[in-house]
Tab-separated table of C-alpha atoms in Angstrom:
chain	number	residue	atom	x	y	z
H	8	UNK	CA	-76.581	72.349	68.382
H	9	UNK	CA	-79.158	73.453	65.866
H	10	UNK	CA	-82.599	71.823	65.674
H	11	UNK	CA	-83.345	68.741	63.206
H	12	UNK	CA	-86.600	70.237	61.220
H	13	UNK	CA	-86.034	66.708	59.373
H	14	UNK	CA	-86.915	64.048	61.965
H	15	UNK	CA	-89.661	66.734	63.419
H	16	UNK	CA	-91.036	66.593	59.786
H	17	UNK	CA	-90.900	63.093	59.367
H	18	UNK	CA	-92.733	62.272	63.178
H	19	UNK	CA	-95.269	64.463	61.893
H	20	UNK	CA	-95.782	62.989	59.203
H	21	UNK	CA	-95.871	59.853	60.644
H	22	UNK	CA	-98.425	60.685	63.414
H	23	UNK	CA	-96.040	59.770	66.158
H	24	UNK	CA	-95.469	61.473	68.940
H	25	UNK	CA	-92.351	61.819	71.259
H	26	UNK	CA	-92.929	59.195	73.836
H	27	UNK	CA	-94.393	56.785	70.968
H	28	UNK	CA	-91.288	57.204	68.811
H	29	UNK	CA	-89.210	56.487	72.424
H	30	UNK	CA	-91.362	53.352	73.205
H	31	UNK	CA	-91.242	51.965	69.208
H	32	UNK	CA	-87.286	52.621	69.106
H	33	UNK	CA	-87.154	50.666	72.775
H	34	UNK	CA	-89.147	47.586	70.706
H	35	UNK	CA	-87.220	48.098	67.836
H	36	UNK	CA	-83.753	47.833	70.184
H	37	UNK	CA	-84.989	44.631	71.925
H	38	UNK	CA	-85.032	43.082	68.737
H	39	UNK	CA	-81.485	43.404	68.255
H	40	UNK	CA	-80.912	42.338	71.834
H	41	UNK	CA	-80.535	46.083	72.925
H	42	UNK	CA	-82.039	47.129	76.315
H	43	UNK	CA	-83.039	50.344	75.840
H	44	UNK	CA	-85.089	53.009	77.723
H	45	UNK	CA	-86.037	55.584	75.837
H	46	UNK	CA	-88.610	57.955	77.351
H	47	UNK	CA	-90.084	61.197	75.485
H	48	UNK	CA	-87.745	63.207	76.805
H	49	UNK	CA	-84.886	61.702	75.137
H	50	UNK	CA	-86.704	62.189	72.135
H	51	UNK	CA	-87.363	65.872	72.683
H	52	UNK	CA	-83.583	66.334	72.998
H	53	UNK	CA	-82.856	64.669	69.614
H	54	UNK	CA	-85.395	67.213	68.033
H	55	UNK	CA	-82.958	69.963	69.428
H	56	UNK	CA	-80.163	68.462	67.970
H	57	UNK	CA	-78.644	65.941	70.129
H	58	UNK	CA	-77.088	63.065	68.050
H	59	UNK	CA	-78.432	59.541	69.723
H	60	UNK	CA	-75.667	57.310	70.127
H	61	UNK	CA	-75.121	53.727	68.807
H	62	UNK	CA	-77.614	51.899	66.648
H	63	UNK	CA	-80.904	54.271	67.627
H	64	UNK	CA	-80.375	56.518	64.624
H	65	UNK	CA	-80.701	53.423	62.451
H	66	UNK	CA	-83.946	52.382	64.544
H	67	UNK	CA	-85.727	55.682	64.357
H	68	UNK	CA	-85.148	54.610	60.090
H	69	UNK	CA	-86.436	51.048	60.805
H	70	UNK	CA	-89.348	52.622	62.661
H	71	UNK	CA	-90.580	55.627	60.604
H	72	UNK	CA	-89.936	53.399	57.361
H	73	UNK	CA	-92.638	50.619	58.379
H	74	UNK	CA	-94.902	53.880	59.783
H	75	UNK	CA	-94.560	55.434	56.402
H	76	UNK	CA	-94.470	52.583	54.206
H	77	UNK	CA	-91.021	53.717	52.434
H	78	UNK	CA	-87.268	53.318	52.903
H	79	UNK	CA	-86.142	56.328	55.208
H	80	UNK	CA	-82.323	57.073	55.548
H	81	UNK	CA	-79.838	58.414	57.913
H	82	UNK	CA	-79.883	61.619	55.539
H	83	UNK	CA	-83.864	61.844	55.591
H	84	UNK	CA	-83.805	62.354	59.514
H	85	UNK	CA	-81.135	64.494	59.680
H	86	UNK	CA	-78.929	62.526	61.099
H	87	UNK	CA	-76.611	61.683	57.651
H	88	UNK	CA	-73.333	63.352	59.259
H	89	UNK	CA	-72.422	64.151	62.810
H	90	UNK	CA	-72.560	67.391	63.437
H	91	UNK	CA	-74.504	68.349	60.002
H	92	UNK	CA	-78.108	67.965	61.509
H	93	UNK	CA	-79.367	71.121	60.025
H	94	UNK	CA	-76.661	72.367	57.571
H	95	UNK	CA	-78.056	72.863	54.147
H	96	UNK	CA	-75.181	74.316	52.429
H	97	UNK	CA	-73.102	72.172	50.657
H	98	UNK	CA	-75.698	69.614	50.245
H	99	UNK	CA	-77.453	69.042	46.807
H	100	UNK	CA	-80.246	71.387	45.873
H	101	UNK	CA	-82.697	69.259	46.204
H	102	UNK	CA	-81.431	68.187	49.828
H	103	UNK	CA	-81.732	71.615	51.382
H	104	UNK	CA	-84.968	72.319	49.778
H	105	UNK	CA	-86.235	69.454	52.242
H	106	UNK	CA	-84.576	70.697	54.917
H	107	UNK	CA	-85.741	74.510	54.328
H	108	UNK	CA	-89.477	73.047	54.003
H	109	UNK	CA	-89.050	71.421	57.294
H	110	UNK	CA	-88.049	74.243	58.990
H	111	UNK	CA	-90.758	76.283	57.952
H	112	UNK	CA	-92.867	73.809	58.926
H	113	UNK	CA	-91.904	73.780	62.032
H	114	UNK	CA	-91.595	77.518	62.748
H	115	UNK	CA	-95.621	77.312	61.647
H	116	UNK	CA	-96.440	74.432	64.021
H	117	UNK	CA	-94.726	76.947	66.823
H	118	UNK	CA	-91.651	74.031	68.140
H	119	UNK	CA	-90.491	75.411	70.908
H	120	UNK	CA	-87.032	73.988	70.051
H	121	UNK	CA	-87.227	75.921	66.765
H	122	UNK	CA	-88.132	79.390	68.605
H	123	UNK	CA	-86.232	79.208	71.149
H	124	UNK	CA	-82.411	78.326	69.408
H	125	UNK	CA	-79.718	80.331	70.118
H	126	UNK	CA	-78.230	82.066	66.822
H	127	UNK	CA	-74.852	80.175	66.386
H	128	UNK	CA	-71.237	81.721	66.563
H	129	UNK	CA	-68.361	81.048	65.182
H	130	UNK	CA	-67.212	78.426	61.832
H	131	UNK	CA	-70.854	77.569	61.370
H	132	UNK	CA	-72.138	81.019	61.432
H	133	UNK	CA	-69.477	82.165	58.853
H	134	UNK	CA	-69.789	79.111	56.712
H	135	UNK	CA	-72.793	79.927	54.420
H	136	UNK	CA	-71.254	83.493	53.855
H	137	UNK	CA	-67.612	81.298	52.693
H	138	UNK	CA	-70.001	78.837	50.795
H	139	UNK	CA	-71.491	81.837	49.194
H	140	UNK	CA	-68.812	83.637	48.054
H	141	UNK	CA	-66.785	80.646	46.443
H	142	UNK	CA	-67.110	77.560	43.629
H	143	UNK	CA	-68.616	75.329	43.405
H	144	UNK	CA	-71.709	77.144	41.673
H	145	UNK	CA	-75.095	75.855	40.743
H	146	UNK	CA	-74.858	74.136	37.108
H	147	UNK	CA	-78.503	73.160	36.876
H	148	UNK	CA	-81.156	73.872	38.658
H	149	UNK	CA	-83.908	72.123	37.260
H	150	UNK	CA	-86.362	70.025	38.801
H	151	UNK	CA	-88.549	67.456	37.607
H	152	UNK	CA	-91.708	67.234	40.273
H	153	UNK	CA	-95.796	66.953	40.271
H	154	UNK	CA	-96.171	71.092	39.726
H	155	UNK	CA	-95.182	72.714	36.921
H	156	UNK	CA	-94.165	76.487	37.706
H	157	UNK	CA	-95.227	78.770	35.282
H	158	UNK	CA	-94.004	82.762	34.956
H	159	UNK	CA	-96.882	83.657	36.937
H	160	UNK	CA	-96.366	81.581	40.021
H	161	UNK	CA	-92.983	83.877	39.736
H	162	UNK	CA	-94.788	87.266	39.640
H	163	UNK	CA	-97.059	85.705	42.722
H	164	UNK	CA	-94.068	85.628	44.703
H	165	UNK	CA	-92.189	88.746	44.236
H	166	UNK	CA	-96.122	89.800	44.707
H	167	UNK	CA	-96.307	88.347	48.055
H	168	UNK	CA	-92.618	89.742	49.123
H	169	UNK	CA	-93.674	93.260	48.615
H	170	UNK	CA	-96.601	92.618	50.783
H	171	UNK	CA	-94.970	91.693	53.341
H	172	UNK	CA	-92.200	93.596	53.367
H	173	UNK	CA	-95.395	96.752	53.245
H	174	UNK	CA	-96.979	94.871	56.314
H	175	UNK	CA	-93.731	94.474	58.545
H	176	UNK	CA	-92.985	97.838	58.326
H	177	UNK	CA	-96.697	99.134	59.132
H	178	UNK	CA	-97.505	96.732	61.593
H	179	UNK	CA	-93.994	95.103	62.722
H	180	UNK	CA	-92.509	91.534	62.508
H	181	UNK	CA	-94.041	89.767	65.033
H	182	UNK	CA	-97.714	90.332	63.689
H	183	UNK	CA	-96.243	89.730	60.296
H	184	UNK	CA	-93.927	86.553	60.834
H	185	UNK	CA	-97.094	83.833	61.283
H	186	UNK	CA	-98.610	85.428	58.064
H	187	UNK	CA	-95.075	84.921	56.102
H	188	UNK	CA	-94.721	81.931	57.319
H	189	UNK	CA	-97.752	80.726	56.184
H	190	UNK	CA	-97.696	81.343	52.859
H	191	UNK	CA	-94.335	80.034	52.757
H	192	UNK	CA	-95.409	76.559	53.708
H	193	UNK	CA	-98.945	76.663	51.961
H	194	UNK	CA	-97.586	78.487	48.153
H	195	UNK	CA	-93.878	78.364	48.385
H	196	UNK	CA	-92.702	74.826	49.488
H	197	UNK	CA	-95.031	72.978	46.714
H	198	UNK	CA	-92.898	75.362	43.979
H	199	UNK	CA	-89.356	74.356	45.486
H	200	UNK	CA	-90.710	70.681	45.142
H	201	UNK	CA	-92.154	70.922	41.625
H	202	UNK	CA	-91.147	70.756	38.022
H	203	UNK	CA	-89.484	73.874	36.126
H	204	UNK	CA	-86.157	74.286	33.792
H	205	UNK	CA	-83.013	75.729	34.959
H	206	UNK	CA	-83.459	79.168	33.474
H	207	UNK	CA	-87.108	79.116	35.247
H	208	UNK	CA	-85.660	77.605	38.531
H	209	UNK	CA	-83.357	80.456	38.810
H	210	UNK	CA	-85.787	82.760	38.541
H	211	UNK	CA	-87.673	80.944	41.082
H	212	UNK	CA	-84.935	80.260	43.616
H	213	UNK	CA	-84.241	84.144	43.721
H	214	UNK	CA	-88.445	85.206	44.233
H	215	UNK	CA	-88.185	82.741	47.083
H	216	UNK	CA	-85.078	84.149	48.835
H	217	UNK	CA	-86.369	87.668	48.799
H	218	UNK	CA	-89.565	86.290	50.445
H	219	UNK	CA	-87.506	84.176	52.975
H	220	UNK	CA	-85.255	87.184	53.790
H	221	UNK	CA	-88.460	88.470	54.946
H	222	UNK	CA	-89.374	85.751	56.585
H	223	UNK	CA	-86.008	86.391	59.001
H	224	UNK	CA	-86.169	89.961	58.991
H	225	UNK	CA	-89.839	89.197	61.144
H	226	UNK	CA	-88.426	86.580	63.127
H	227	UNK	CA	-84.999	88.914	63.926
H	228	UNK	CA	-87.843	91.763	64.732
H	229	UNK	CA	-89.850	88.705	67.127
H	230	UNK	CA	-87.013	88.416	69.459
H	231	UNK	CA	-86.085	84.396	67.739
H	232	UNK	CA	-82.322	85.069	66.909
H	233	UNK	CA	-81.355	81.585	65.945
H	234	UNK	CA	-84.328	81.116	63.551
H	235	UNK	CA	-83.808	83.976	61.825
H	236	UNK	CA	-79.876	83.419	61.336
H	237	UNK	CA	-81.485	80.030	59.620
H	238	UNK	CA	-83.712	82.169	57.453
H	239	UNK	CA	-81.087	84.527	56.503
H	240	UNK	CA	-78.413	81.050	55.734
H	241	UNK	CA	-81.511	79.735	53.468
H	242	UNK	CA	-82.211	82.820	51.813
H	243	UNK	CA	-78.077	82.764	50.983
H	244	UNK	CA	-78.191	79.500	49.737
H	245	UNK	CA	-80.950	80.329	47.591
H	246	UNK	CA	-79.252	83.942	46.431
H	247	UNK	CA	-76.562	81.348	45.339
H	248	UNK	CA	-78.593	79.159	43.444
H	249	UNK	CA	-80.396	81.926	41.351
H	250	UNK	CA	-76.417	83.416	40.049
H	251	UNK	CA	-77.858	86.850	41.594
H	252	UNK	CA	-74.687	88.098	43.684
H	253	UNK	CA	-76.572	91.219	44.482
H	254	UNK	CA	-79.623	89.532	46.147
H	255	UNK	CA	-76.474	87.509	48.142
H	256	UNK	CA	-75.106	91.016	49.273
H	257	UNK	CA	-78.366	91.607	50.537
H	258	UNK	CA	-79.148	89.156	52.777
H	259	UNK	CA	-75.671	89.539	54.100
H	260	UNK	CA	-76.038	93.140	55.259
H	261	UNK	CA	-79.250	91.655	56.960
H	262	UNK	CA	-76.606	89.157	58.761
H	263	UNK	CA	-74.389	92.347	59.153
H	264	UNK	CA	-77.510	93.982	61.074
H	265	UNK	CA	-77.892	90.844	62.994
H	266	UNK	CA	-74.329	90.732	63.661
H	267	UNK	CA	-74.129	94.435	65.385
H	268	UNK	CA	-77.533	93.891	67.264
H	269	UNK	CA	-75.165	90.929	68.529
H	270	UNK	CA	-72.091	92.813	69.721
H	271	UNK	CA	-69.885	91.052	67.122
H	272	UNK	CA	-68.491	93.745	65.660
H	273	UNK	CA	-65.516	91.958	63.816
H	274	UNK	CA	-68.054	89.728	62.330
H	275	UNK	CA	-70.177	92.539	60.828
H	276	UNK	CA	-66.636	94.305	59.336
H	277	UNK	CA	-65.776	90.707	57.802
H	278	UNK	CA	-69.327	90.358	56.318
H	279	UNK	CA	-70.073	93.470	54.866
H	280	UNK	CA	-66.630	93.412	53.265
H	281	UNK	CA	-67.546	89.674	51.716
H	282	UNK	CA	-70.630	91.174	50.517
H	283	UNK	CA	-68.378	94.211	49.005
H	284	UNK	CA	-65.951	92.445	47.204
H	285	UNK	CA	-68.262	89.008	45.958
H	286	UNK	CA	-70.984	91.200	44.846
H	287	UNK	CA	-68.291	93.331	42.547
H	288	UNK	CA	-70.697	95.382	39.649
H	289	UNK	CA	-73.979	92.991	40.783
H	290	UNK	CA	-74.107	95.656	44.115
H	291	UNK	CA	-75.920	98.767	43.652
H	292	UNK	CA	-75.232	102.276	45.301
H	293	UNK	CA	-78.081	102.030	48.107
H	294	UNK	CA	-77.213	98.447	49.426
H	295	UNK	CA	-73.483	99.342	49.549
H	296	UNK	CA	-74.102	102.293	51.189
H	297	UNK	CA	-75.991	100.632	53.838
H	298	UNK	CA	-73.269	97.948	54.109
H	299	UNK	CA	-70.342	100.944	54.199
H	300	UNK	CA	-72.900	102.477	56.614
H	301	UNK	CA	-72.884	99.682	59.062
H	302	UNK	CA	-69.399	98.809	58.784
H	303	UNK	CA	-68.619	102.203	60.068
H	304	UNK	CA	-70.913	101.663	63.266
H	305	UNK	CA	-68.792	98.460	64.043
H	306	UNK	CA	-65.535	100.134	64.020
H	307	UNK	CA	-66.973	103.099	66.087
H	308	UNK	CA	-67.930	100.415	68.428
H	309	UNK	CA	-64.420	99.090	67.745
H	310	UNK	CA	-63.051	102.312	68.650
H	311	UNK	CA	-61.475	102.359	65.656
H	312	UNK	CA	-62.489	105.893	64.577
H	313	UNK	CA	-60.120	106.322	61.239
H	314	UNK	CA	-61.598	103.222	59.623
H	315	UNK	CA	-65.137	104.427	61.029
H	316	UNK	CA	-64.759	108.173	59.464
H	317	UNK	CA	-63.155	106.240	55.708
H	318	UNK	CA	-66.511	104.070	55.960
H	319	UNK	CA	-68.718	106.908	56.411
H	320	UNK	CA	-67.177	109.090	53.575
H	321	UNK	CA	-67.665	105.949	51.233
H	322	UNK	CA	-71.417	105.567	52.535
H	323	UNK	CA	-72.062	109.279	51.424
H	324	UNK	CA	-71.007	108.930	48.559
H	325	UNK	CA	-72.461	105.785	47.197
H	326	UNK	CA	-75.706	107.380	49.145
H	327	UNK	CA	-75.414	110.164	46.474
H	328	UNK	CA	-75.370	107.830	43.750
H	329	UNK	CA	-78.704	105.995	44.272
H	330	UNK	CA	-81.435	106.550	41.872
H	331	UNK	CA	-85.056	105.978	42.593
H	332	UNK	CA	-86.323	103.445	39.926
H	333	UNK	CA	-83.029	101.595	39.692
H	334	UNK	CA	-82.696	99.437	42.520
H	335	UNK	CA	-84.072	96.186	43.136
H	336	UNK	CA	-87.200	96.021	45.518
H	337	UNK	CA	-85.134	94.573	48.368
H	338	UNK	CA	-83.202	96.986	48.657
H	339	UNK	CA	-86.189	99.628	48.880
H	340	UNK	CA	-85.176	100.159	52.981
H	341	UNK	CA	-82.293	102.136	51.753
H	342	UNK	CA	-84.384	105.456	51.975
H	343	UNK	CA	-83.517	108.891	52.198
H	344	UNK	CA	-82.270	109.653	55.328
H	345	UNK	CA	-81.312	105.879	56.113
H	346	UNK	CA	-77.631	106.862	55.814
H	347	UNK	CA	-77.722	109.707	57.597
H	348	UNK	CA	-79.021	107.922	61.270
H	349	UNK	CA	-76.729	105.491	60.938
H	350	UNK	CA	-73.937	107.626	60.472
H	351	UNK	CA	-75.406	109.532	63.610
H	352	UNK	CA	-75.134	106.195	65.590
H	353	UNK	CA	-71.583	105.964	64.086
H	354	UNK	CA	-70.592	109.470	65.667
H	355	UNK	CA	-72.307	109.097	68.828
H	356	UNK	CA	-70.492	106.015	70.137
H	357	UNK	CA	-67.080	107.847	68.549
H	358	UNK	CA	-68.440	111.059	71.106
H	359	UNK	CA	-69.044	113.311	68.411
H	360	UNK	CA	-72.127	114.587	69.189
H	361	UNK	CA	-72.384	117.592	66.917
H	362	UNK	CA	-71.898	115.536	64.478
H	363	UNK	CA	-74.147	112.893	65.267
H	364	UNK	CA	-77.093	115.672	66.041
H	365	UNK	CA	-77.010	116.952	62.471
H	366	UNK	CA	-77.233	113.349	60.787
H	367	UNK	CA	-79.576	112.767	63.494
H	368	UNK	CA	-81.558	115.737	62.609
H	369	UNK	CA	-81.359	115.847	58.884
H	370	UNK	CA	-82.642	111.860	59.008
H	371	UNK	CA	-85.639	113.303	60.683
H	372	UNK	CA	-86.247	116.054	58.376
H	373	UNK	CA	-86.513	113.578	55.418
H	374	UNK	CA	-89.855	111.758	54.987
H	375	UNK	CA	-89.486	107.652	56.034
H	376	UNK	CA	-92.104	104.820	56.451
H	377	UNK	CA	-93.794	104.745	60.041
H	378	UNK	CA	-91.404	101.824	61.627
H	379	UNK	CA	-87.923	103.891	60.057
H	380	UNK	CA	-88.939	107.230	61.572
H	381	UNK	CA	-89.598	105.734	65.344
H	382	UNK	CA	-85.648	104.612	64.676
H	383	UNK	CA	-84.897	107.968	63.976
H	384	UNK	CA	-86.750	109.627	66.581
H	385	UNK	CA	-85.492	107.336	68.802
H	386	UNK	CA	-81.775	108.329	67.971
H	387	UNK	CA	-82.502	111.957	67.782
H	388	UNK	CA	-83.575	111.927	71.380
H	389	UNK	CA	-80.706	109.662	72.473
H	390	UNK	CA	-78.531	112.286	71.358
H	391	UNK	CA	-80.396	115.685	72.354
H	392	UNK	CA	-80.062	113.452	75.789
H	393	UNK	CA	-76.486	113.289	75.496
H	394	UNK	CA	-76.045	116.905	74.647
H	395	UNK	CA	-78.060	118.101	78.012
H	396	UNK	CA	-81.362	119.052	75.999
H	397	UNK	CA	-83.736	117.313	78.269
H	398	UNK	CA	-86.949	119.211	77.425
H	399	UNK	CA	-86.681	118.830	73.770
H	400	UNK	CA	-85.585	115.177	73.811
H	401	UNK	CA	-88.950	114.743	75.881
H	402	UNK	CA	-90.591	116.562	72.882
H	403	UNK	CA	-88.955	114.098	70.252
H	404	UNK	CA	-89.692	110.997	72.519
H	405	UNK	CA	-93.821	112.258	72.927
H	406	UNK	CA	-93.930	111.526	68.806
H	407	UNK	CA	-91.803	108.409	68.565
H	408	UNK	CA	-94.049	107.300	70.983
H	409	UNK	CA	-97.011	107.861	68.911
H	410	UNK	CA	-95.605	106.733	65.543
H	411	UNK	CA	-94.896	103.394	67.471
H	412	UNK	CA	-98.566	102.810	68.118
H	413	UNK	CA	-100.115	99.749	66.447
H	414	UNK	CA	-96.881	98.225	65.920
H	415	UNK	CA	-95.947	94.570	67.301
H	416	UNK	CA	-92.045	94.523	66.966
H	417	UNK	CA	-89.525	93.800	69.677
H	418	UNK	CA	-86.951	95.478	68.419
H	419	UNK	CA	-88.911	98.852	68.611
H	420	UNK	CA	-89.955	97.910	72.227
H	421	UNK	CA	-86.433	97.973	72.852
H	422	UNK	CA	-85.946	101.349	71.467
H	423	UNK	CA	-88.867	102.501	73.717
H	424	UNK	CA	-87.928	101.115	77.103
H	425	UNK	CA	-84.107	102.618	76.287
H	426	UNK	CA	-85.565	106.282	75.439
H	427	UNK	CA	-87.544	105.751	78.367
H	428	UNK	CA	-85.099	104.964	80.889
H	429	UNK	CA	-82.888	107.882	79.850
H	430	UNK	CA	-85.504	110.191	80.228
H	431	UNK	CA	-86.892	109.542	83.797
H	432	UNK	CA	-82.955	109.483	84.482
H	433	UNK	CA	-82.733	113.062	83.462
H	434	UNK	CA	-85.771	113.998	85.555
H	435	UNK	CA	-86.675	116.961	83.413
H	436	UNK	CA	-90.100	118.410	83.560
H	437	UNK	CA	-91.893	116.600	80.224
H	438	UNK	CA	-90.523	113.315	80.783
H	439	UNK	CA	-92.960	111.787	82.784
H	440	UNK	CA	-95.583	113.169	79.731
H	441	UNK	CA	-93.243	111.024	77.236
H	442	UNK	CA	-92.573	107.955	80.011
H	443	UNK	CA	-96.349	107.961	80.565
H	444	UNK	CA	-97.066	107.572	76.830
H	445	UNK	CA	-94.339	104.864	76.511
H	446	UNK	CA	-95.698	103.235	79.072
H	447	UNK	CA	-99.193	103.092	77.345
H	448	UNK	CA	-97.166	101.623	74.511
H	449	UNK	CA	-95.587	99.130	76.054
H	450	UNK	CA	-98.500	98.006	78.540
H	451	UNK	CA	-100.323	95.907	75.648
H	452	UNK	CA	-98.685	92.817	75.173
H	453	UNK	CA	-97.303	91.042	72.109
């Protein structure tokens, strides 16, 4: 089950809460000769997808209509199709720009049953990437609403994408994500909603998906798996709706990431090849690089280590094709050095550890943002570890420690606790320096 942003929209909206909704559906019921009783709990489980049975979807229309003065339909609470509570692909444009509004909405207002959702598995996770890759395509999309977009709005956008893309990787995801979101709900949704021509609404539709990739990239980092699989479907949807295959490629080696942080290793082989072969000329050397990159750490986790060693040779050399100045901003990540520790992580779980140590190494060596060099530390040590250099993975845990300060990002916690539980382990002589410094790290909560 997947949340329904719609009917939490529409309640706010309304100024209704749970058990009022429960106790006006009850009235409503009685008036069709239906004993019902409906308490705010009931209510609470609709909101986390729960289809109510019978006539009560129909009543929670009868009663937010007369509460809102308006017709409201099956489709406006989410509750259109079975099972299609929170699917926007496939629906028209204009349809899933509701429901992507709500959502962000309701990541802002902190819903619990928004936070908390598991990421899904399965046909509905592989959907939008299907959806994605074939017809039907956007024809026109043009909207006629109460704001006209102009160029600039545009230019405000990809503005506000760098700038948080700058701030996630200096002070992590979770002290970014509220910030995002914000601005999503306050600059972005009343753009989606307004009035601009197809060639302008194209352009529009692809500034917004960078900035919602974002948006999941800080909720992935915050631990909220589920919501950021949602971001990373929207930001699809939207690729799709701008014509920009490459942007589409993107954000699926960001569900390819997602996808190995999972343990679904078949899943991130079958997406980074969609994103290989639908993405054709659009792709550029860096972000098929990091796709070849991360298809070889699935099949070394596969233990498949031919198909890992053909996907690393293809990552080095599309890696040697990149040229600074060419790429798109998104795909900025892909910095020197990238490649090379997650080839290391590719070699270490095949047991090559020479290998793995010079990757490792050379990924060090090569200058990287604050949050990108912690990840390489942190592998570097893992593997000096492995190799029975205790001391000096001590030595390379002391500054991953201390690049990691000011940073509020779960996944880097993660990284921390791991180094630091092989370390005591290995009871060398500076690892209680390193633990103790970890510690410090990890002591101030997020």
């Amino acid at each position: 089950m997947q949340p329904n942003t719609l009917l939490d929209a529409l309640l706010d909206e309304a100024g209704i809460s749970h058990a009022g909704l429960a106790a006006h559906v009850n009235q409503a019921g009685r008036a069709r000769g239906l004993a019902l009783r409906y308490e705010h709990t009931a209510v609470a489980r609709w909101l986390k997808g729960q289809r109510p049975r019978g006539q009560v979807p129909d009543l929670i229309c009868e009663v937010l209509g007369a509460r809102l003065h308006r017709p409201v339909t099956l489709d406006d609470i989410g509750l259109g199709v079975p099972g299609d509570a929170a699917a926007p692909h496939g629906s028209p444009l204009s349809g899933f720009v509701e429901r992507a509004t709500a959502l962000w909405r309701s990541d802002e207002q902190q819903r619990p049953h928004i936070l908390g959702a598991p990421a899904v598995t399965g046909t509905p996770a592989v959907m939008p990437v299907w959806e994605w890759e074939n017809p039907p395509e956007d024809a026109d999309v043009s909207r006629d609403g109460r704001t006209r977009v102009s160029v600039s709005d545009i230019q405000m956008l990809r503005a506000a994408r760098a700038h948080y893309e700058l701030m996630y990787r200096k002070a992590g995801g979770i002290a970014t994500r509220a910030r995002i979101v914000g601005f999503l709900n306050a600059e972005t949704a009343p753009l989606l909603r307004g009035a601009y021509s197809d060639a302008l609404g194209r352009q529009l539709h692809r500034a917004t998906g960078g900035l919602v990739a974002v948006a999941g990239i800080c909720a992935y980092d915050s631990d909220a798996h589920g919501l950021a699989q949602r971001y990373f479907h929207q930001a699809l949807r939207l690729a799709k709706a701008s014509g920009d295959r490459g942007l589409g490629a993107y954000v699926i080696a960001l569900l390819v990431n997602q996808s190995l942080f999972m343990e679904d290793y078949r899943q991130a082989v079958a997406f980074a090849e969609a994103a290989l072969r639908t993405a054709g000329q659009q792709i550029t050397p860096a972000l098929a690089a990091d796709l070849y990159a991360m298809q070889a750490k699935a099949y070394a986790h596969l233990g498949d280590g031919s198909s890992a060693l053909r996907c690393i040779r293809h990552a080095e050399a599309e890696a040697e094709r990149i040229r600074p100045g060419r790429e798109p901003d998104e795909t900025g990540y892909v910095q020197p050095g990238l490649v090379n520790v997650q080839v290391a992580e590719a070699l270490l779980s095949l047991g090559e550890l020479g290998g793995a140590r010079e990757h490792a190494a050379a990924a060090v060596r090569t200058p990287a943002h604050d949050r990108g060099r912690v990840h390489r530390l942190a592998m570097l040590s893992q593997i000096e570890l492995r190799q029975g250099e205790a001391d000096r993975a001590a030595r390379t845990a002391v500054e991953m420690a201390e690049r990691a300060r000011g940073m509020e990002s779960q996944r880097l916690r993660d990284r921390l606790r791991a180094v630091r539980e092989h370390l005591v382990a290995s009871g060398c002589g500076q690892a209680r320096e390193a633990a103790d410094l970890i510690d410090g790290a990890l002591r101030v909560p997020l």
